[in-house]
Amino acid sequence: MITTYRGEALRRRRRLLTFISAAISVAAALPLSTASSAHAEAPTDSCRKTHLAQIIFWGVACAQPGQPVIGAFGTWRNIPIKFESVATPKTTVRAANRLVMVPNTEKSPFANSVEVGLYAEKTGQTTSSYQPGWIESGENGGQFHNIAQGTDPTKPDGTNHTYMLIRQPSGDQWDVLYDFNWVGSTTDQLKVPRGNANRIDVGLEVMGPQYVTVPEISSRVQYLNEGKAWSRVSADNTAQVASLGICGQNIPFTKPPKQYQPPYCFKTKMTGGSSFTQWSVSKPGPGQSPSLSGNSSLAGPGKTVDLTPGVVNGVEQADLARCMENSPDACLSRVPGLSECIRTARLCNAAAVNGKSLISAHIKAEKITKREIGKRAAVSFGVPERTLRVTPGDGRRSGSHGFGAQSSNEDSPGVWTVEASAATHGLQGRNVTFRGFRATYSTDSGQLLDACWGRMCDR
């Protein structure tokens, strides 16, 4: 009987392995819209730990596909963000919708990361900036870069834009792409051990929630596996965090029961069934009903599409323009040559090479003063205002060079450069400080152009 039982068990095991092998083969051939065949537990614990800061609040979805990830893709529309017209000299007020890649989560959920997204910030009582950009958080500090390309990237006009992070073919660094064009590369990311779980976060980050209103922003996400195939993450492998609370839900441990109410709450929704297709999040402003909603469709706002003729690096530009207008999350599979181009060339979208508006449209009639910029930088970087050195520039902006160094930017009419050697947390909410920072702001709009902190300023 023992022999028979073992023989039957072996036969069942062989049939199971055959079934699993066949299932993997079928899953590899499934179209993009299906869930990934890999399975892993949702990164609930790491997602919560990463998004529990006291002055920064998040409405995000965290995905861990369960297999090596060498690329992340996100797309959403430029949605208008409203700031209250009040003075906030001691509070940084901003909202950002971000795609974040944490390549190596082996040591800590707070590991080095790179993010790209849309950043809006209150720059004065009645002024604000609105811009795409990217941030690297590393062992030695961090860096922020404004993205100065694309079709009207600084206008909240409902236009679709795409955000991508692609691991370089050799080494451990990542390329950053906006609207399918290269805009920068990391320099301080960790080596990714074989089998390490990568994490992708997407969604809204808010500071000063009582002063900002964010209509619904709907982000669609995909990841690139080692087989160079774009897939969606299984919903089972996704965790959600709304650190302000969900509008209308009961606040724990309150008697009598109270509910989360604007402006201190988020509205969130994940759609796609078994696959994580879309994350929608909004944050009502002061006095608003929790039912704040927006248009979750990626269909464009109905403006005329600028059809750039010809083929660039194997990509038919007219096909790409039409796809960007109506279904940017499908472009990688529908536009011939695009998936290959983003891995082998820096330029894939000719229409987005030069931005039509580098500086945000919300500009004061007079220049931003030295004192205004100093106060704002002190709050943003968490350093005493007396430790700052603020100097004017002639249109050159800071790069990832040494303290006091600048690199050319002919598009900006003037800048303020702010420097300090005091300890700073940089522009991210990690519980880590670094020595010194440098940041460059536009004198016209107060818009942050670039910044570095810690030893990243020495590169």
Coordinates of C-alpha atoms in Angstrom, one line a residue:
M1 CA 0.0 0.0 0.0
I2 CA 2.9 2.4 0.8
T3 CA 4.5 1.7 -2.6
T4 CA 1.2 2.3 -4.4
Y5 CA 0.5 5.5 -2.5
R6 CA 4.0 6.9 -3.3
G7 CA 3.6 5.9 -7.0
E8 CA 0.2 7.6 -7.2
A9 CA 1.7 10.7 -5.5
L10 CA 4.6 10.8 -8.0
R11 CA 2.1 10.6 -10.9
R12 CA 0.0 13.4 -9.5
R13 CA 3.1 15.5 -9.1
R14 CA 4.2 15.0 -12.7
R15 CA 0.7 15.9 -13.9
L16 CA 0.8 19.0 -11.8
L17 CA 4.2 20.1 -13.1
T18 CA 3.0 19.5 -16.7
F19 CA -0.1 21.6 -16.0
I20 CA 2.0 24.5 -14.5
S21 CA 4.4 24.4 -17.4
A22 CA 1.5 24.6 -19.9
A23 CA -0.1 27.4 -17.9
I24 CA 3.1 29.4 -17.9
S25 CA 3.4 29.0 -21.7
V26 CA -0.2 30.1 -22.3
A27 CA 0.2 33.1 -19.9
A28 CA 3.3 34.2 -21.8
A29 CA 1.3 34.5 -25.0
L30 CA -1.6 36.4 -23.5
P31 CA -2.2 39.9 -24.6
L32 CA -1.1 43.0 -22.7
S33 CA -4.5 43.6 -21.0
T34 CA -4.3 40.3 -19.0
A35 CA -2.9 40.0 -15.5
S36 CA 0.7 38.8 -15.0
S37 CA 1.1 35.1 -14.7
A38 CA 3.5 35.6 -11.7
H39 CA 2.0 35.6 -8.2
A40 CA 3.4 37.2 -5.1
E41 CA 1.8 38.6 -2.0
A42 CA 0.7 42.2 -2.1
P43 CA 3.4 44.5 -0.6
T44 CA 1.0 45.7 2.1
D45 CA 3.5 46.0 4.9
S46 CA 6.2 47.8 3.0
C47 CA 3.6 50.1 1.3
R48 CA 2.2 51.2 4.7
K49 CA 5.6 51.7 6.2
T50 CA 6.8 53.8 3.3
H51 CA 3.8 56.1 3.3
L52 CA 3.4 56.9 7.0
A53 CA 5.1 60.4 7.3
Q54 CA 3.4 63.0 9.3
I55 CA 3.6 66.0 7.0
I56 CA 3.3 64.2 3.6
F57 CA 0.1 62.3 2.8
W58 CA -0.4 59.7 0.1
G59 CA -3.2 58.0 -1.8
V60 CA -1.3 55.3 -3.6
A61 CA -1.3 51.8 -5.0
C62 CA 1.8 49.7 -4.5
A63 CA 2.4 46.7 -6.8
Q64 CA 4.9 43.9 -6.6
P65 CA 4.7 41.7 -9.7
G66 CA 6.5 38.7 -8.2
Q67 CA 9.2 38.6 -11.0
P68 CA 12.1 40.8 -11.9
V69 CA 10.9 44.1 -13.2
I70 CA 13.1 46.1 -15.7
G71 CA 10.6 48.8 -16.6
A72 CA 7.6 50.7 -15.3
F73 CA 5.0 52.7 -17.3
G74 CA 2.3 55.1 -16.2
T75 CA 0.0 57.5 -18.0
W76 CA -2.5 60.1 -16.9
R77 CA -3.9 63.4 -18.0
N78 CA -2.8 66.9 -17.0
I79 CA -5.6 67.7 -14.5
P80 CA -6.1 71.2 -13.0
I81 CA -5.0 71.5 -9.4
K82 CA -6.4 74.3 -7.2
F83 CA -4.6 76.1 -4.4
E84 CA -6.3 78.3 -1.8
S85 CA -5.5 82.0 -2.2
V86 CA -4.1 82.5 1.3
A87 CA -0.6 83.1 2.6
T88 CA 1.3 79.9 3.7
P89 CA 4.8 81.1 4.6
K90 CA 5.5 78.3 7.0
T91 CA 4.0 75.4 5.1
T92 CA 5.0 73.7 1.8
V93 CA 1.8 73.2 -0.2
R94 CA 2.0 70.8 -3.1
A95 CA 0.4 67.9 -4.9
A96 CA 2.2 65.4 -7.1
N97 CA 1.0 62.4 -9.1
R98 CA 4.0 60.0 -9.3
L99 CA 5.2 56.7 -10.7
V100 CA 7.8 55.3 -8.4
M101 CA 10.2 52.4 -8.9
V102 CA 12.0 50.8 -5.9
P103 CA 14.4 48.5 -7.7
N104 CA 15.8 46.7 -4.6
T105 CA 13.6 46.1 -1.5
E106 CA 15.9 43.5 0.0
K107 CA 17.2 45.6 2.9
S108 CA 14.4 48.0 3.6
P109 CA 11.1 49.3 2.2
F110 CA 12.8 52.8 2.3
A111 CA 15.5 51.7 -0.2
N112 CA 16.8 53.9 -3.0
S113 CA 14.2 54.8 -5.6
V114 CA 13.5 56.8 -8.7
E115 CA 10.2 58.6 -9.5
V116 CA 8.8 60.6 -12.3
G117 CA 5.6 62.5 -12.3
L118 CA 3.5 65.7 -12.4
Y119 CA 4.3 68.2 -9.6
A120 CA 2.2 71.3 -8.6
E121 CA 3.3 73.6 -5.9
K122 CA 1.9 76.8 -4.3
T123 CA 4.6 79.4 -4.9
G124 CA 2.9 82.5 -3.3
Q125 CA -0.5 83.7 -2.1
T126 CA -2.0 83.6 -5.5
T127 CA 0.6 81.8 -7.6
S128 CA 1.6 78.2 -8.3
S129 CA 3.9 76.1 -10.5
Y130 CA 2.8 73.0 -12.5
Q131 CA 5.4 70.9 -14.1
P132 CA 6.6 67.3 -14.9
G133 CA 9.9 66.2 -13.3
W134 CA 11.8 63.3 -11.8
I135 CA 13.5 62.6 -8.5
E136 CA 16.2 60.1 -7.6
S137 CA 16.7 59.1 -3.9
G138 CA 20.0 57.4 -3.3
E139 CA 22.5 56.3 -0.7
N140 CA 24.4 59.6 -1.1
G141 CA 21.6 62.0 -1.3
G142 CA 19.1 62.9 -4.0
Q143 CA 18.3 65.0 -7.1
F144 CA 15.3 66.6 -8.7
H145 CA 15.1 67.7 -12.4
N146 CA 12.4 69.7 -14.0
I147 CA 11.3 68.1 -17.4
A148 CA 11.5 70.8 -20.0
Q149 CA 10.1 69.0 -23.1
G150 CA 6.8 67.7 -24.3
T151 CA 3.7 69.4 -25.8
D152 CA 2.7 72.1 -23.3
P153 CA 3.8 70.0 -20.3
T154 CA 3.1 72.8 -17.8
K155 CA -0.5 73.4 -18.9
P156 CA -3.4 71.7 -17.0
D157 CA -5.4 71.2 -20.2
G158 CA -6.4 67.6 -20.0
T159 CA -3.6 66.4 -22.4
N160 CA -2.3 62.8 -22.0
H161 CA 1.3 62.3 -21.0
T162 CA 3.4 59.2 -20.4
Y163 CA 6.0 58.5 -17.7
M164 CA 8.5 55.6 -17.8
L165 CA 11.4 54.1 -15.9
I166 CA 13.6 51.6 -17.8
R167 CA 16.5 49.7 -16.4
Q168 CA 19.7 50.2 -18.5
P169 CA 20.9 47.1 -20.4
S170 CA 24.1 47.0 -18.4
G171 CA 24.7 48.2 -14.8
D172 CA 22.2 49.0 -12.1
Q173 CA 21.0 52.5 -13.2
W174 CA 17.7 53.5 -14.7
D175 CA 16.6 55.8 -17.6
V176 CA 13.7 58.2 -17.2
L177 CA 11.4 58.8 -20.1
Y178 CA 8.6 61.4 -20.6
D179 CA 6.2 61.1 -23.6
F180 CA 8.4 58.3 -24.9
N181 CA 11.6 60.4 -25.0
W182 CA 14.7 60.1 -22.7
V183 CA 15.0 62.9 -20.2
G184 CA 17.6 61.6 -17.7
S185 CA 19.3 58.7 -15.9
T186 CA 20.0 57.8 -12.3
T187 CA 23.5 57.6 -10.8
D188 CA 23.0 56.1 -7.3
Q189 CA 20.6 53.1 -7.5
L190 CA 21.5 49.8 -5.8
K191 CA 22.4 46.6 -7.5
V192 CA 19.3 44.3 -7.9
P193 CA 19.9 40.8 -6.6
R194 CA 18.5 38.0 -8.7
G195 CA 15.0 37.1 -7.4
N196 CA 14.6 40.4 -5.5
A197 CA 11.1 41.8 -5.5
N198 CA 10.8 45.2 -7.1
R199 CA 8.0 47.5 -6.1
I200 CA 6.1 50.0 -8.2
D201 CA 4.1 52.7 -6.5
V202 CA 1.7 55.1 -8.3
G203 CA -0.7 57.8 -7.1
L204 CA -1.0 61.1 -5.3
E205 CA 1.3 62.8 -2.8
V206 CA 0.1 65.9 -0.9
M207 CA 1.6 68.4 1.5
G208 CA -0.6 71.1 3.1
P209 CA -3.9 69.2 2.3
Q210 CA -6.0 72.0 3.9
Y211 CA -4.9 74.4 1.1
V212 CA -5.2 72.2 -2.1
T213 CA -8.0 70.6 -4.2
V214 CA -7.1 67.8 -6.6
P215 CA -9.9 66.5 -8.9
E216 CA -9.7 62.8 -9.9
I217 CA -6.5 61.7 -11.6
S218 CA -6.7 58.3 -13.2
S219 CA -3.3 56.5 -13.7
R220 CA -2.8 53.4 -15.8
V221 CA 0.2 51.3 -15.0
Q222 CA 2.2 48.5 -16.7
Y223 CA 5.5 46.8 -16.0
L224 CA 8.3 45.4 -18.2
N225 CA 9.6 41.9 -17.4
E226 CA 12.9 40.4 -18.3
G227 CA 11.3 38.9 -21.4
K228 CA 10.8 42.4 -22.8
A229 CA 7.0 42.0 -22.5
W230 CA 4.7 44.7 -21.0
S231 CA 2.1 43.3 -18.6
R232 CA -0.3 44.4 -15.9
V233 CA 0.1 43.4 -12.3
S234 CA -2.3 41.0 -10.7
A235 CA -4.8 42.8 -8.4
D236 CA -3.8 40.2 -5.8
N237 CA -0.2 41.6 -5.8
T238 CA -1.3 45.2 -5.1
A239 CA -1.7 47.1 -1.9
Q240 CA -3.4 50.4 -1.3
V241 CA -2.7 53.2 1.1
A242 CA -4.7 56.4 1.8
S243 CA -2.8 58.0 4.7
L244 CA -5.3 60.9 5.1
G245 CA -8.2 58.4 5.3
I246 CA -11.0 57.6 2.9
C247 CA -13.7 60.3 2.6
G248 CA -16.9 59.2 4.4
Q249 CA -15.4 56.2 6.2
N250 CA -15.4 56.1 10.0
I251 CA -12.3 57.2 11.9
P252 CA -11.0 54.4 14.1
F253 CA -11.4 54.6 17.9
T254 CA -13.6 57.8 17.9
K255 CA -16.6 58.0 20.2
P256 CA -19.1 59.1 19.1
P257 CA -18.2 57.8 15.6
K258 CA -16.8 60.4 13.3
Q259 CA -16.0 60.2 9.6
Y260 CA -13.1 61.4 7.5
Q261 CA -14.1 64.7 5.9
P262 CA -12.6 67.2 3.4
P263 CA -10.0 68.6 3.2
Y264 CA -8.4 65.8 5.2
C265 CA -9.4 62.7 3.1
F266 CA -8.9 61.0 -0.2
K267 CA -11.2 59.3 -2.6
T268 CA -9.6 56.2 -4.2
K269 CA -10.6 53.5 -6.6
M270 CA -8.7 50.6 -8.3
T271 CA -10.3 49.1 -11.4
G272 CA -9.4 46.2 -13.8
G273 CA -10.9 43.2 -12.1
S274 CA -8.2 40.5 -11.6
S275 CA -5.5 42.8 -13.1
F276 CA -4.5 46.2 -11.8
T277 CA -5.4 48.4 -14.7
Q278 CA -6.2 51.9 -13.3
W279 CA -5.7 53.8 -10.0
S280 CA -8.0 56.8 -9.5
V281 CA -7.5 59.2 -6.6
S282 CA -8.8 62.7 -5.7
K283 CA -8.6 65.0 -2.7
P284 CA -11.5 67.3 -2.0
G285 CA -10.7 70.9 -0.8
P286 CA -12.0 72.8 2.1
G287 CA -15.8 72.7 2.4
Q288 CA -16.3 70.3 -0.6
S289 CA -18.5 67.3 -0.7
P290 CA -16.6 63.9 -0.5
S291 CA -18.3 63.0 -3.8
L292 CA -15.6 65.0 -5.7
S293 CA -15.0 63.1 -9.0
G294 CA -13.5 63.5 -12.4
N295 CA -13.3 62.0 -15.8
S296 CA -11.4 58.7 -15.6
S297 CA -11.2 58.3 -19.4
L298 CA -7.8 58.7 -21.2
A299 CA -9.6 60.0 -24.3
G300 CA -8.2 63.4 -25.1
P301 CA -9.9 66.8 -24.6
G302 CA -10.9 67.0 -28.2
K303 CA -8.3 69.4 -29.5
T304 CA -6.6 69.0 -32.9
V305 CA -3.8 66.4 -33.0
D306 CA -0.5 67.7 -34.3
L307 CA 0.5 65.0 -36.8
T308 CA 4.2 65.1 -37.2
P309 CA 5.0 63.4 -40.5
G310 CA 7.6 60.7 -41.1
V311 CA 9.3 57.9 -39.3
V312 CA 11.8 58.6 -36.4
N313 CA 13.9 55.7 -35.1
G314 CA 11.5 53.2 -36.5
V315 CA 8.4 54.9 -35.1
E316 CA 5.6 56.2 -37.4
Q317 CA 5.0 59.6 -35.9
A318 CA 1.4 60.1 -37.1
D319 CA 0.4 56.8 -35.5
L320 CA 2.0 57.7 -32.3
A321 CA 0.3 61.2 -32.1
R322 CA -3.1 59.6 -32.6
C323 CA -2.4 57.0 -30.0
M324 CA -1.1 59.6 -27.5
E325 CA -4.3 61.6 -27.9
N326 CA -6.8 58.8 -27.1
S327 CA -5.2 55.6 -25.7
P328 CA -1.6 56.2 -24.5
D329 CA -1.6 53.1 -22.4
A330 CA -1.9 51.0 -25.6
C331 CA 0.8 52.7 -27.6
L332 CA 3.5 50.3 -26.7
S333 CA 1.6 47.4 -28.3
R334 CA -0.2 49.3 -31.1
V335 CA 2.4 51.6 -32.5
P336 CA 5.0 49.6 -34.5
G337 CA 8.5 50.0 -33.4
L338 CA 7.8 52.0 -30.3
S339 CA 8.5 49.3 -27.7
E340 CA 11.9 48.7 -29.4
C341 CA 12.7 52.4 -29.8
I342 CA 12.3 53.2 -26.1
R343 CA 15.0 50.6 -25.3
T344 CA 17.5 51.6 -28.0
A345 CA 17.1 55.3 -28.8
R346 CA 16.7 58.5 -26.8
L347 CA 14.2 60.0 -29.3
C348 CA 10.9 58.3 -30.2
N349 CA 8.4 61.1 -30.2
A350 CA 9.5 64.0 -32.4
A351 CA 6.5 66.2 -31.5
A352 CA 7.6 66.3 -27.9
V353 CA 11.2 67.2 -28.3
N354 CA 11.0 70.8 -27.4
G355 CA 8.4 72.0 -24.8
K356 CA 6.2 74.9 -25.9
S357 CA 6.1 76.3 -22.4
L358 CA 9.0 75.7 -20.1
I359 CA 7.7 77.9 -17.3
S360 CA 4.3 77.4 -15.7
A361 CA 1.6 79.9 -16.8
H362 CA 0.7 81.0 -13.2
I363 CA 3.2 83.9 -13.1
K364 CA 3.3 87.0 -10.9
A365 CA 3.3 90.4 -12.6
E366 CA 6.6 91.2 -10.7
K367 CA 9.7 89.0 -10.2
I368 CA 9.9 86.6 -7.3
T369 CA 12.0 88.2 -4.6
K370 CA 15.1 86.9 -3.0
R371 CA 13.4 86.8 0.4
E372 CA 10.4 84.9 -1.0
I373 CA 12.6 82.2 -2.5
G374 CA 14.7 81.9 0.6
K375 CA 11.6 81.4 2.9
R376 CA 10.2 78.8 0.5
A377 CA 13.5 76.9 0.2
A378 CA 14.0 76.8 3.9
V379 CA 10.5 75.2 4.5
S380 CA 10.9 72.8 1.5
F381 CA 14.3 71.5 2.6
G382 CA 13.7 71.8 6.4
V383 CA 16.7 74.1 7.2
P384 CA 16.9 77.4 9.1
E385 CA 16.5 80.4 6.8
R386 CA 19.6 82.0 8.3
T387 CA 21.8 79.2 6.9
L388 CA 20.9 79.9 3.3
R389 CA 22.9 81.6 0.6
V390 CA 20.7 83.0 -2.2
T391 CA 22.3 84.3 -5.3
P392 CA 20.9 85.5 -8.7
G393 CA 21.7 83.8 -12.0
D394 CA 21.5 84.7 -15.6
G395 CA 19.4 81.9 -17.0
R396 CA 21.8 79.1 -16.1
R397 CA 20.4 76.3 -13.9
S398 CA 22.0 73.9 -11.5
G399 CA 22.9 70.4 -12.6
S400 CA 24.3 67.4 -10.9
H401 CA 27.7 69.1 -10.3
G402 CA 29.5 70.5 -7.3
F403 CA 28.1 73.1 -4.9
G404 CA 28.1 76.5 -6.6
A405 CA 28.4 74.9 -10.1
Q406 CA 25.8 75.7 -12.8
S407 CA 25.0 74.4 -16.2
S408 CA 23.5 76.1 -19.2
N409 CA 19.8 76.6 -19.6
E410 CA 19.1 79.3 -22.2
D411 CA 15.3 78.9 -22.0
S412 CA 15.0 80.5 -18.5
P413 CA 15.3 84.3 -18.3
G414 CA 16.7 84.3 -14.8
V415 CA 17.1 82.1 -11.7
W416 CA 17.6 82.3 -8.0
T417 CA 20.1 79.7 -6.7
V418 CA 19.7 78.7 -3.1
E419 CA 22.5 76.8 -1.2
A420 CA 23.1 75.6 2.4
S421 CA 25.4 73.2 4.1
A422 CA 23.0 72.4 7.0
A423 CA 21.5 68.9 7.4
T424 CA 18.5 68.4 5.2
H425 CA 16.0 65.6 4.3
G426 CA 15.9 66.8 0.7
L427 CA 12.6 66.7 -1.1
Q428 CA 11.5 63.3 0.0
G429 CA 9.9 62.1 3.2
R430 CA 12.5 59.5 4.2
N431 CA 13.8 59.5 7.8
V432 CA 17.3 60.3 6.5
T433 CA 19.3 63.5 6.4
F434 CA 22.2 64.6 4.3
R435 CA 24.7 67.5 4.4
G436 CA 23.8 70.4 2.3
F437 CA 21.6 71.1 -0.8
R438 CA 21.4 73.4 -3.8
A439 CA 18.2 74.4 -5.6
T440 CA 17.5 76.6 -8.5
Y441 CA 14.2 78.5 -9.0
S442 CA 12.8 80.6 -11.9
T443 CA 12.7 84.3 -11.0
D444 CA 9.5 84.7 -13.1
S445 CA 7.3 82.0 -11.6
G446 CA 9.1 80.6 -8.6
Q447 CA 9.1 77.2 -10.3
L448 CA 11.8 74.8 -9.0
L449 CA 14.1 73.9 -11.9
D450 CA 16.5 71.5 -10.3
A451 CA 17.8 70.6 -6.9
C452 CA 20.4 68.2 -5.3
W453 CA 21.2 67.3 -1.7
G454 CA 24.0 65.4 0.0
R455 CA 26.9 64.1 -2.0
M456 CA 24.7 64.0 -5.2
C457 CA 25.6 67.7 -5.5
D458 CA 29.3 66.6 -6.0
R459 CA 28.5 64.6 -9.2

